[in-house]
PDB file of C-alpha atoms in Angstrom:
ATOM      1  CA  MET A   1       9.329  10.093  -0.020  1.00 46.00           C
ATOM      2  CA  ASP A   2       8.875   8.235  -3.299  1.00 55.00           C
ATOM      3  CA  ASN A   3       7.084   9.514  -6.404  1.00 77.00           C
ATOM      4  CA  SER A   4       3.915   7.504  -5.870  1.00 88.00           C
ATOM      5  CA  ARG A   5       0.696   9.384  -5.204  1.00 96.00           C
ATOM      6  CA  LEU A   6      -2.345   8.255  -3.289  1.00 98.00           C
ATOM      7  CA  TYR A   7      -5.818   9.484  -4.136  1.00 98.00           C
ATOM      8  CA  VAL A   8      -7.704  11.468  -1.498  1.00 98.00           C
ATOM      9  CA  ASP A   9     -10.895  13.477  -1.559  1.00 98.00           C
ATOM     10  CA  PHE A  10     -10.044  16.966  -0.338  1.00 98.00           C
ATOM     11  CA  ASN A  11     -13.766  17.434   0.307  1.00 97.00           C
ATOM     12  CA  GLU A  12     -13.080  15.156   3.298  1.00 97.00           C
ATOM     13  CA  LEU A  13     -10.904  17.704   5.107  1.00 98.00           C
ATOM     14  CA  ILE A  14     -11.653  17.534   8.817  1.00 97.00           C
ATOM     15  CA  ASP A  15      -9.343  20.436   9.661  1.00 97.00           C
ATOM     16  CA  ASP A  16      -7.428  23.002   7.608  1.00 96.00           C
ATOM     17  CA  ASP A  17      -4.490  20.618   7.299  1.00 98.00           C
ATOM     18  CA  LEU A  18      -6.041  17.206   7.992  1.00 99.00           C
ATOM     19  CA  VAL A  19      -7.794  14.957   5.474  1.00 99.00           C
ATOM     20  CA  LEU A  20      -9.277  11.465   5.772  1.00 99.00           C
ATOM     21  CA  LEU A  21      -6.921   9.014   4.090  1.00 99.00           C
ATOM     22  CA  SER A  22      -7.848   5.331   4.444  1.00 98.00           C
ATOM     23  CA  GLN A  23      -9.916   2.754   6.302  1.00 98.00           C
ATOM     24  CA  GLN A  24      -7.183   0.135   5.852  1.00 98.00           C
ATOM     25  CA  ASP A  25      -3.416  -0.230   6.231  1.00 99.00           C
ATOM     26  CA  ILE A  26      -2.861  -0.670   2.491  1.00 98.00           C
ATOM     27  CA  LYS A  27      -3.914   1.801  -0.193  1.00 98.00           C
ATOM     28  CA  LEU A  28      -3.261   1.651  -3.930  1.00 97.00           C
ATOM     29  CA  ASP A  29      -1.230   4.439  -5.487  1.00 97.00           C
ATOM     30  CA  HIS A  30      -1.916   6.058  -8.866  1.00 94.00           C
ATOM     31  CA  LYS A  31      -0.078   3.204 -10.611  1.00 95.00           C
ATOM     32  CA  GLY A  32      -1.934   0.433  -8.770  1.00 96.00           C
ATOM     33  CA  ASN A  33       0.941  -0.410  -6.425  1.00 96.00           C
ATOM     34  CA  GLU A  34       0.126  -1.323  -2.837  1.00 97.00           C
ATOM     35  CA  ILE A  35       1.385   1.257  -0.349  1.00 97.00           C
ATOM     36  CA  THR A  36       1.493   0.273   3.320  1.00 98.00           C
ATOM     37  CA  LEU A  37       0.436   3.087   5.622  1.00 98.00           C
ATOM     38  CA  PHE A  38       1.997   3.577   9.032  1.00 98.00           C
ATOM     39  CA  LEU A  39       2.370   6.324  11.584  1.00 98.00           C
ATOM     40  CA  GLY A  40       4.831   8.976  10.395  1.00 98.00           C
ATOM     41  CA  LYS A  41       5.029   7.828   6.759  1.00 98.00           C
ATOM     42  CA  GLN A  42       5.573  10.741   4.361  1.00 98.00           C
ATOM     43  CA  ILE A  43       3.326  10.569   1.295  1.00 98.00           C
ATOM     44  CA  ASN A  44       2.083  12.569  -1.677  1.00 98.00           C
ATOM     45  CA  VAL A  45      -1.631  12.760  -2.439  1.00 98.00           C
ATOM     46  CA  TYR A  46      -3.758  14.038  -5.300  1.00 98.00           C
ATOM     47  CA  MET A  47      -7.346  14.670  -6.337  1.00 98.00           C
ATOM     48  CA  ASP A  48      -8.813  15.209  -9.790  1.00 96.00           C
ATOM     49  CA  ASP A  49      -9.561  18.801 -10.729  1.00 97.00           C
ATOM     50  CA  ILE A  50     -10.052  20.851 -13.880  1.00 95.00           C
ATOM     51  CA  ASN A  51      -8.811  24.378 -14.509  1.00 90.00           C
ATOM     52  CA  GLU A  52     -10.862  27.244 -15.939  1.00 90.00           C
ATOM     53  CA  ASN A  53     -10.031  26.067 -19.489  1.00 92.00           C
ATOM     54  CA  GLY A  54     -11.327  22.544 -18.911  1.00 94.00           C
ATOM     55  CA  VAL A  55      -7.841  21.023 -18.722  1.00 94.00           C
ATOM     56  CA  VAL A  56      -7.014  18.436 -16.050  1.00 94.00           C
ATOM     57  CA  ASP A  57      -5.000  20.095 -13.266  1.00 95.00           C
ATOM     58  CA  TYR A  58      -4.689  17.835 -10.222  1.00 96.00           C
ATOM     59  CA  LEU A  59      -4.867  19.170  -6.698  1.00 97.00           C
ATOM     60  CA  VAL A  60      -1.781  17.873  -4.878  1.00 97.00           C
ATOM     61  CA  ALA A  61      -0.344  17.898  -1.373  1.00 98.00           C
ATOM     62  CA  SER A  62       2.252  16.149   0.748  1.00 98.00           C
ATOM     63  CA  GLY A  63       2.245  15.270   4.388  1.00 98.00           C
ATOM     64  CA  THR A  64       2.528  12.784   7.215  1.00 98.00           C
ATOM     65  CA  VAL A  65       0.281   9.798   7.930  1.00 98.00           C
ATOM     66  CA  GLU A  66      -1.442   9.894  11.334  1.00 98.00           C
ATOM     67  CA  LEU A  67      -3.855   7.593  13.112  1.00 98.00           C
ATOM     68  CA  ASN A  68      -7.378   8.972  13.077  1.00 98.00           C
ATOM     69  CA  ASN A  69      -7.794   9.730  16.747  1.00 97.00           C
ATOM     70  CA  THR A  70      -9.960  12.813  16.210  1.00 96.00           C
ATOM     71  CA  GLY A  71     -13.151  11.075  17.297  1.00 95.00           C
ATOM     72  CA  LEU A  72     -14.624  11.970  13.902  1.00 95.00           C
ATOM     73  CA  PHE A  73     -15.397   9.388  11.210  1.00 97.00           C
ATOM     74  CA  PRO A  74     -14.251   6.362  13.240  1.00 96.00           C
ATOM     75  CA  ILE A  75     -14.541   4.130  10.150  1.00 97.00           C
ATOM     76  CA  CYS A  76     -11.390   5.841   8.871  1.00 98.00           C
ATOM     77  CA  LYS A  77      -8.157   4.481  10.395  1.00 98.00           C
ATOM     78  CA  TRP A  78      -5.636   6.856   8.805  1.00 99.00           C
ATOM     79  CA  ASN A  79      -5.508  10.610   8.171  1.00 99.00           C
ATOM     80  CA  LEU A  80      -2.959  12.762   6.388  1.00 99.00           C
ATOM     81  CA  ARG A  81      -1.543  15.848   8.111  1.00 99.00           C
ATOM     82  CA  ILE A  82      -0.817  18.157   5.156  1.00 99.00           C
ATOM     83  CA  ASN A  83       2.493  20.014   5.342  1.00 98.00           C
ATOM     84  CA  ALA A  84       2.905  23.810   5.366  1.00 98.00           C
ATOM     85  CA  LYS A  85       2.840  24.012   1.551  1.00 96.00           C
ATOM     86  CA  GLY A  86      -0.840  23.093   1.706  1.00 97.00           C
ATOM     87  CA  ILE A  87      -3.008  21.963  -1.190  1.00 98.00           C
ATOM     88  CA  GLN A  88      -1.931  23.302  -4.576  1.00 96.00           C
ATOM     89  CA  HIS A  89      -2.714  22.800  -8.221  1.00 94.00           C
ATOM     90  CA  GLU A  90      -0.083  20.722  -9.966  1.00 93.00           C
ATOM     91  CA  SER A  91       0.372  23.451 -12.593  1.00 91.00           C
ATOM     92  CA  ASP A  92       1.290  25.943  -9.849  1.00 88.00           C
ATOM     93  CA  LEU A  93       4.034  23.601  -8.637  1.00 83.00           C
ATOM     94  CA  GLU A  94       5.408  23.286 -12.164  1.00 71.00           C
ATOM     95  CA  GLN A  95       5.470  27.093 -12.559  1.00 72.00           C
ATOM     96  CA  ASN A  96       7.304  27.491  -9.241  1.00 69.00           C
ATOM     97  CA  GLU A  97       9.999  25.049 -10.378  1.00 65.00           C
ATOM     98  CA  LYS A  98      10.823  27.166 -13.459  1.00 56.00           C
TER      99      LYS A  98
END
């Protein structure tokens, strides 16, 4: 998995570990690079968030790209199956690395 991150809206969770990802096969990462989505691709995702002190603290997760075959939101082609680490604040990840 590379260091690029794709934006998702975690308010669009359709299961505890499944979030809507994209309507198309290509999605821009946080640097504006085109990322081609395909079944089984491992990716990192993020969403804007702010901590209790008003400081930006992204929500982040990693997982595997899946076709949206849930029957829900058919306009969306791709979902992300979030791995067992779940959705975390970026600051929590940094603290765990220390």
